[in-house]
Amino acid sequence: MAEEKTEIMEQPVTVLRGVGPAKRAALAKMGIETVGDAVRLWPRAYQNRGDIRSLDQIAARCREGENGPFSAILTVSSEPQTRYIRKGMNITTVKAFDETGAVTVTWFNQPYVAGRIHTGDTCRFFGRFEWNERYRRLSLNSPLTEPWSEEIALPDIVPVYPVTQGLTQRFMTDLTKNALDKAGEELAETLPTDALEELSLPTYAWAVRQIHRPESVEAMENAKRRLVFEELWLMFLSMAQTHAASKRKSGALRIRDADLAPFLAALPFSLTGAQERCVSEIVADMGGETLMNRILTGDVGSGKTAVAAAAAYAAARNGMRSFVMAPTEILATQHAADFERLFAPLGIRTALLTGSTKKKERDGILRDLRGDPAEGISVLIGTHALLTEDVIADSLGLCVIDEQHRFGVMQRAALFEKSRNVHCLVMSATPIPRTLTLAAYGMIDVSRIDELPAGRQKIDTFIVNESYRERLNAFIQKQADEGHQTYVVCPAIEENPDAEGSEGEEMANLPLVDVMDEGRPPMKNARQTADELASALPGLGIGFVHGRLKPAEKERVMRAFADGELDVLVSTTVIEVGVNVPNATLMIVENAERFGLSQLHQLRGRVGRGRAKSYFILVSDSRSPEAQDRLKALKNTTDGFEIAEYDLEIRGPGDFFNETGAIRQHGQMNFRLAAACRDPAMIERASFYAKRAAEEDPNLEKPENRRLASRLAVFTRKTEKTQN
Ligand code: ADP
Ligand code: MG
């Protein structure tokens, strides 16, 4: 019976034609290990090659300044000739014609083209054309060619797959085709019939085929819509299950005495109204029948730490220990100092445990965590060092996790183990838009600090383009001359991740007709930016930090910046959760159009922490009006929740799912499509159906949910895997 053999989707990719050990290794790098992974490798873009034009039409377009890419059916009228221009550079040319004109076709550094094309061949050419007014001649640069005949129709819409070193578009196209052929009837439907009907969604099998081989742009869009819904539905299902599990009655410790007066009196300030509200929500949770599973969101600087401290105080007062976990050692150290200052006078003991805590001290702390919390350490602050197996605390009642999304998969798994019977409070600076809060309602509880403490300075935001480069450098110099520091944030570390990875890849030379993504200016990388700054501003100390550095090295550079030893810190977004550096007065963000508004808003919160006037400068050469509007919205708004709302409308929920610890992390592989969903109604409906399914069959054990359960398992496993 079909049910009993290994499902085809679960078989290794090597069962597919053309996949040997080398390809298998290359595919594994992209997280593609099974036939199912290949089926679900959605194209990252499409080219519309179906819009065939005659050469005279194309020439007319070019004269108006529009260069394509265009498609033309042309016959080759000369044998290819390859000429060596200079070392490392050769060009191959042929002449080609149709009934309306002729064109010279040129390829740079693709001599192998000569072996593929010959006089008399008729091909579909797709590429950028140019018109030379002086010679009144049309030329075509590095086009893609496909043999053309009346009998065999070429597809109009051609997918462009993500690739890596050693994989070509041609190979990926064959791979997905073979995988689809194999998968056959395993592309079963798992959505409820009424959901399909209500949203007029096509079937899964149809959608998966159409996303790979669309009949038309409309078919592709329709397929995408269906798969977006699928992702949302699976994501909400997994959330609903996690939440149901945590809401079970448990042996958790409970708060009975909620008097916070001594704590509030010890605080050097009074809580804002928003902080007070969040504290009471948390205290109520911890006094209830079930475990707390709550996320505390609020802008950078909104005072989440004080709310967490209140929770830890309430815990301590009721005989519970607390763990407070931060993603970096610097941050943990800062928290530990804050907590110590606050709690010592209240007679509550705190301690810091990180990877660099000396063995002797560590042993002391571990001993201290056993027995009555009133005697020993009550609040333990640390990094993921808290998750080590031998760190065992008696009467552990509360786990606070700062910026959970910064922790790796294994760490989150360990955390989950450790906090099984513990109230859980996650803190995140990514505001969750109301729409998503509603959608996620009942799956996780959300507290929002939507008010900043009084007296915060306003940060001036500017939007500039590349022509300001010299002035920007002068401005950095000026900050340094005044004894202040600058952050420069870039979207990429070094190589352009958009670039196609493989040699001889024709697609690389062509602009994509990107159906999924707006055309964007090229990406600045941090390494190059750091080098350029170093030569432009030779007198300054410039540091460079990015996510791929070893943690210790990262910490070293960040600390050097925090200690004022560096004038400029060039980085990728790792500084998002960086340290408090009140002396930093300027932040410059390169390729600002690449970032989500919420992310930019969080970055902005890194400056303006001291007394000096601070500036936030967005550099963008994007001419897309949409990109410009988004940046303007950021310039004009300081409310993180408003920005989040706007971002959701424009960019879809991807940023929130990916950046927020609340809503479980979902990597690019499986959560690529829905990440750009711009339809709040779709999100709402997906959560509705997921919640209903979870209520009817919480563990998806009913026979009719068997396929769904296994698809969900693959979805969550895969998304976890792509995190690292
Ligand atoms: P975040 O929400 O980014 O974690 P923090 O908790 O680090 O913010 O708080 C930022 C700063 O604001 C800290 O220096 C903190 O002492 C201060 N702060 C927090 N709450 C208040 C308040 N109610 N009034 C005045 N200052 C506050
Ligand atoms: Mg914080």
Short mmCIF file of C-alpha atoms and ligand atoms in Angstrom, two decimals, residues 304-305 335 402, ligand 2:
data_model
loop_
_atom_site.label_atom_id
_atom_site.label_comp_id
_atom_site.label_asym_id
_atom_site.label_seq_id
_atom_site.Cartn_x
_atom_site.Cartn_y
_atom_site.Cartn_z
CA LYS A 304 11.48 46.76 28.48
CA THR A 305 14.22 45.96 30.96
CA HIS A 335 21.62 43.82 32.18
CA ASP A 402 15.72 39.33 25.43
MG MG B 2 16.66 46.09 25.67
#
